[in-house]
Structures are given as structure tokens and as C-alpha cells.
Short mmCIF file of C-alpha atoms in Angstrom, two decimals:
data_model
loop_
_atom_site.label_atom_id
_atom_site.label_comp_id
_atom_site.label_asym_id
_atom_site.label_seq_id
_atom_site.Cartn_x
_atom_site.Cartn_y
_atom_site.Cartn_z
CA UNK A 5 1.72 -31.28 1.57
CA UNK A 6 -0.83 -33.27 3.02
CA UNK A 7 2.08 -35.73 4.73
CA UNK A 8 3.09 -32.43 6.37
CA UNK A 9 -0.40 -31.57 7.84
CA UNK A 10 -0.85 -35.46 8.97
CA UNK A 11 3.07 -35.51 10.51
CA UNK A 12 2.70 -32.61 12.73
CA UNK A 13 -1.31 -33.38 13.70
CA UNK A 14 -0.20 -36.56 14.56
CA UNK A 15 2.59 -35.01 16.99
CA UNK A 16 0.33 -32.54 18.33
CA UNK A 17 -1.76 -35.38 19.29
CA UNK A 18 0.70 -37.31 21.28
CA UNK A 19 2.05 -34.02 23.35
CA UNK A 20 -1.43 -33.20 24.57
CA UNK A 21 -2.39 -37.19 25.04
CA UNK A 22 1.20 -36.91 27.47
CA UNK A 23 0.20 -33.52 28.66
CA UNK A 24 -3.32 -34.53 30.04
CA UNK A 25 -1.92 -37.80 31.26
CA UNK A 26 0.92 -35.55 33.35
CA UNK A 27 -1.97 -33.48 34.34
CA UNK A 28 -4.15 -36.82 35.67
CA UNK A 29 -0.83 -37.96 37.36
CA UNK A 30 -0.07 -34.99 39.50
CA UNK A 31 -3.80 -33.91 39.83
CA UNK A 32 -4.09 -37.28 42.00
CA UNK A 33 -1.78 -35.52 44.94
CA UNK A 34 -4.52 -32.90 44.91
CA UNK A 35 -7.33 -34.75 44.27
CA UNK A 36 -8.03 -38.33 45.16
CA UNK A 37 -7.32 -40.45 42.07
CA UNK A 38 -10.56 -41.24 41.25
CA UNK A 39 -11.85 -37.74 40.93
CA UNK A 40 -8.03 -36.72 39.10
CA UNK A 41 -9.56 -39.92 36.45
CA UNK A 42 -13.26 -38.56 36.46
CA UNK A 43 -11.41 -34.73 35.37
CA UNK A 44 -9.55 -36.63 32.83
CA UNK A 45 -12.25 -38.46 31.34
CA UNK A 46 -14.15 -35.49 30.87
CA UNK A 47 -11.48 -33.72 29.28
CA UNK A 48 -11.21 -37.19 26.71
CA UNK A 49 -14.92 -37.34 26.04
CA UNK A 50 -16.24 -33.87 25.34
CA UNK A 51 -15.37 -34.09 21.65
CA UNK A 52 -17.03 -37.12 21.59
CA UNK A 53 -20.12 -35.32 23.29
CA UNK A 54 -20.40 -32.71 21.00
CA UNK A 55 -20.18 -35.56 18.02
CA UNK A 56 -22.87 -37.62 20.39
CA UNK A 57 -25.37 -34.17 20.60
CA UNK A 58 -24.78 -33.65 16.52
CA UNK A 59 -25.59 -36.91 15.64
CA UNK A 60 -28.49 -36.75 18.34
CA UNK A 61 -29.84 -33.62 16.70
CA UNK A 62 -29.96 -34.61 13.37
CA UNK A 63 -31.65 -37.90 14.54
CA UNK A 64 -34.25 -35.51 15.90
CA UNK A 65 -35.23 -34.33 12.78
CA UNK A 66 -35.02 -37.47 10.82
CA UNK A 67 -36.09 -40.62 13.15
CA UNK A 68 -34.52 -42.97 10.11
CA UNK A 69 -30.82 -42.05 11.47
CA UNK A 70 -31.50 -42.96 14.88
CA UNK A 71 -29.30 -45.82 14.34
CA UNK A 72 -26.34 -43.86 14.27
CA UNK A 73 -26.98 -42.61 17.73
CA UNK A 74 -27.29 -46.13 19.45
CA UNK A 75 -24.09 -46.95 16.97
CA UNK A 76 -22.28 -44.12 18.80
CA UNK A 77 -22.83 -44.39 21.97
CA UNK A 78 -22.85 -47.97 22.74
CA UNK A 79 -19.52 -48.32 20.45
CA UNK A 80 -17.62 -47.07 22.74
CA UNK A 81 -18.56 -48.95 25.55
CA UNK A 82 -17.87 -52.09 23.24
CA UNK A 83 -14.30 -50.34 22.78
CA UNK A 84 -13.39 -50.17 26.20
CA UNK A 85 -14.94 -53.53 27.64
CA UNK A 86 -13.99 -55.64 24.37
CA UNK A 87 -10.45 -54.02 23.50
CA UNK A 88 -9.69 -51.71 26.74
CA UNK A 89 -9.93 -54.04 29.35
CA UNK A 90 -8.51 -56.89 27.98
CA UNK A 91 -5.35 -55.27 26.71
CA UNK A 92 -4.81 -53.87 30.01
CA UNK A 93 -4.43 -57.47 31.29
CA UNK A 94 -2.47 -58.79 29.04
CA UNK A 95 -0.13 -56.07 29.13
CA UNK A 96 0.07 -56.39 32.73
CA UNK A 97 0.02 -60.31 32.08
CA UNK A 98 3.12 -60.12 29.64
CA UNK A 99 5.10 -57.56 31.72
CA UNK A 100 4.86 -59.70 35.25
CA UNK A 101 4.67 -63.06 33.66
CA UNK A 102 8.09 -61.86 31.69
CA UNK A 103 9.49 -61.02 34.68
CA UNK A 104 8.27 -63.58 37.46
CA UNK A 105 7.98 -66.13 34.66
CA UNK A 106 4.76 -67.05 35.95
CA UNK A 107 1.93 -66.73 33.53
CA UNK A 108 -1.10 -66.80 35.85
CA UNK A 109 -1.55 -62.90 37.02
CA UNK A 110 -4.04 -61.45 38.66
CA UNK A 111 -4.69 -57.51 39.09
CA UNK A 112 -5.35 -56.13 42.19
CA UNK A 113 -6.84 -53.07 42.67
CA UNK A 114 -6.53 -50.99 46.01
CA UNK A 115 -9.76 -50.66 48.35
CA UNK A 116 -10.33 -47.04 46.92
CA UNK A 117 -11.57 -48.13 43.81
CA UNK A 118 -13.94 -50.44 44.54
CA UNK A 119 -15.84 -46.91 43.98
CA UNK A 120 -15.31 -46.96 40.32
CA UNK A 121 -15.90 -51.02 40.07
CA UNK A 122 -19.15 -50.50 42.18
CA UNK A 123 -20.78 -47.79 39.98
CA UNK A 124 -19.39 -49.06 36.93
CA UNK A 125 -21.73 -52.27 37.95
CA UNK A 126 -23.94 -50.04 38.07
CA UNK A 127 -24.06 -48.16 34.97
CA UNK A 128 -23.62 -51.34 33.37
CA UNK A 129 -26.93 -53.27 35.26
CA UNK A 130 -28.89 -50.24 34.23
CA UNK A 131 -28.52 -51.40 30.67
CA UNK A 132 -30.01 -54.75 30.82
CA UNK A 133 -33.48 -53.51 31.14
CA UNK A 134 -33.23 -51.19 28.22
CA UNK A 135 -32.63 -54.66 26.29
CA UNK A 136 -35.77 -55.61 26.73
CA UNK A 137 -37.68 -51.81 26.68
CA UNK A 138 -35.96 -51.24 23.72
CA UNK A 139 -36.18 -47.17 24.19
CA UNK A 140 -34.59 -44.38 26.30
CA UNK A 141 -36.18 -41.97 28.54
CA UNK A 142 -35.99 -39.19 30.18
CA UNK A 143 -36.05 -40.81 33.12
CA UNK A 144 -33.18 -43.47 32.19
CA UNK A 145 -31.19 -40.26 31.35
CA UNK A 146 -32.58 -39.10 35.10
CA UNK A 147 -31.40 -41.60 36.66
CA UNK A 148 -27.99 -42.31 34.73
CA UNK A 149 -26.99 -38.84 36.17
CA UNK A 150 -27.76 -38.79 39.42
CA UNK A 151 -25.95 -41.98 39.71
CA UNK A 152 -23.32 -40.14 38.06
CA UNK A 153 -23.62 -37.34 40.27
CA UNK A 154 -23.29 -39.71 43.86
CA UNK A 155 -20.27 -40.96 41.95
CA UNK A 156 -18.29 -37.52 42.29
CA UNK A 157 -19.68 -36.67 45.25
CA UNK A 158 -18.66 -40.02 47.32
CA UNK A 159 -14.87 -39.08 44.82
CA UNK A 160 -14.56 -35.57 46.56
CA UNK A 161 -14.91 -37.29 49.58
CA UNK A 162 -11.79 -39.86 49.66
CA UNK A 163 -8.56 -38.21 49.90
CA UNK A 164 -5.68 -37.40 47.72
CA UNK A 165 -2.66 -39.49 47.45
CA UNK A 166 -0.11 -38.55 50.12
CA UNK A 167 3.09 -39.71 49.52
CA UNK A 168 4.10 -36.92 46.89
CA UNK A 169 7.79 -38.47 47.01
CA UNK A 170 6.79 -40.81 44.96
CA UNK A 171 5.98 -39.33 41.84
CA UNK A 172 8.59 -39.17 39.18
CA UNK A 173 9.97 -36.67 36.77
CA UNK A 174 7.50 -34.18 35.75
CA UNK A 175 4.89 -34.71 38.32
CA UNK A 176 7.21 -34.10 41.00
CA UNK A 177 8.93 -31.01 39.85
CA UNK A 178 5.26 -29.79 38.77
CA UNK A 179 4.33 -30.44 43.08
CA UNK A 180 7.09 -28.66 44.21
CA UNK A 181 6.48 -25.76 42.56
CA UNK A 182 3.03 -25.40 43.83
#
């Protein structure tokens, strides 16, 4: 019985994982993409929030599992820089380089999101001097989010895609009925 449960979680999984990335897609012709990715990645990380605030609050009532909320939090950072990145290129790397038969490849990514490269440089500067502080503070946490904050801001600023025609499938019959 258990297969059962596991067979039709595991489904249930994949249809929302396609339904939010449908949703990111099309929300992009609304929203500029950045902000349509920012949405998403909300809607991804909550869970792992609420996980994040258990952890924390446990941790605040015994200081020997702090640990586990450095382990948390910095994990998946280590995820998507070690693993995320990476496989991104090489995907990209195999697909073109299968193609072209060339296998140098570079990615290039459009002005607009030199956004998301600068205050990921950011976010990821601010780091090195907790190295060597070896704590957080309130004012880290201060500071974190109103760099966060700019972030969206200067995101509702640039526009939406414009060329609706060319989104595929889905997306495109979910624009024209809106």
C-alpha cells in the first residue's frame, strides 16, 4: 500500500512542479521575468521557510542544535552553486556542443539580468564577513532584506516580455484568454 501512496505523491509532485513552471512562463508576459522568477521562488521556498523557522525555534530553546540551523540554510546555497549551476552549463554545454559540434560554449545572458547577477554578488559578498564574525545579527538580517527589498523594487520597474507570440502551447492559450 505504501507503493501506492509513494506512486501517486510522486505524480502529484511533478503536475504542480509543471504547473508553477507554466505559471512562471506566462507570468513573465505580465510581469518582467525577473519578478515572474522572484514569485516563483517564493512559491518553491516557503516550505523550506517554515522548516528554516522550526528548526530556528527549537535552536532557540536549546543553543546545542544551532548547528542544524547553519546546516540548513547554507545547504542550500551549496545545492544551487555546487550542483545547480553547474548542471545548467553542462546541459546547455551538451545540447549546443551536440548540435554545433563545438564543445567550448558560453552562456549569455540578456542585459535584464544583470539585475539578478548584480544582487546575487551581493548577497553572496555579504557572507564573507560573517566568516570571520562568526555570528548573525539582527542587523545582517537588516540589511539582507532591504537589499532584498531594492531587488523587487528595481524588478517591478523593468518591463514584461512583449512578444506574447512567442510563447508555446499552454502559455499562449493561457494569454489569450486573459
Amino acid at each position: 500500500m505504501e507503493f501506492i501512496h509513494a506512486i501517486w505523491t510522486f505524480a502529484a509532485v511533478i503536475l504542480c512542479a509543471f504547473t508553477i513552471a507554466y505559471a512562471a512562463e506566462t507570468a513573465q508576459f505580465l510581469v518582467s521575468q525577473g519578478m515572474a522568477l522572484a514569485i516563483l521562488a517564493w512559491l518553491q521556498t516557503l516550505p523550506e521557510f517554515a522548516v528554516e523557522a522550526v528548526i530556528a525555534w527549537e535552536a532557540g530553546k536549546d543553543p546545542q542544535r544551532i548547528h542544524l540551523v547553519t546546516a540548513n540554510f547554507t545547504g542550500s546555497i551549496r545545492l544551487l552553486i555546487g550542483f545547480g549551476w553547474p548542471l545548467v552549463y553542462f546541459i546547455s554545454l551538451f545540447s549546443y556542443g551536440w548540435k554545433q559540434k563545438k564543445w567550448q560554449h558560453v552562456i549569455y545572458l540578456d542585459k535584464e539580468h544583470a539585475v539578478e547577477v548584480f544582487f546575487l554578488a551581493i548577497g553572496a559578498l555579504m557572507w564573507v564577513p560573517l566568516l570571520f564574525l562568526s555570528h548573525l545579527s539582527m542587523l545582517h538580517g537588516a540589511m539582507l532584506s532591504v537589499f532584498y527589498f531594492i531587488y523587487l523594487y528595481i524588478l517591478m520597474k523593468l518591463p514584461p516580455e512583449e512578444d506574447a507570440e512567442q510563447a508555446a502551447g499552454i502559455v499562449k492559450s493561457v494569454l489569450s484568454k486573459g
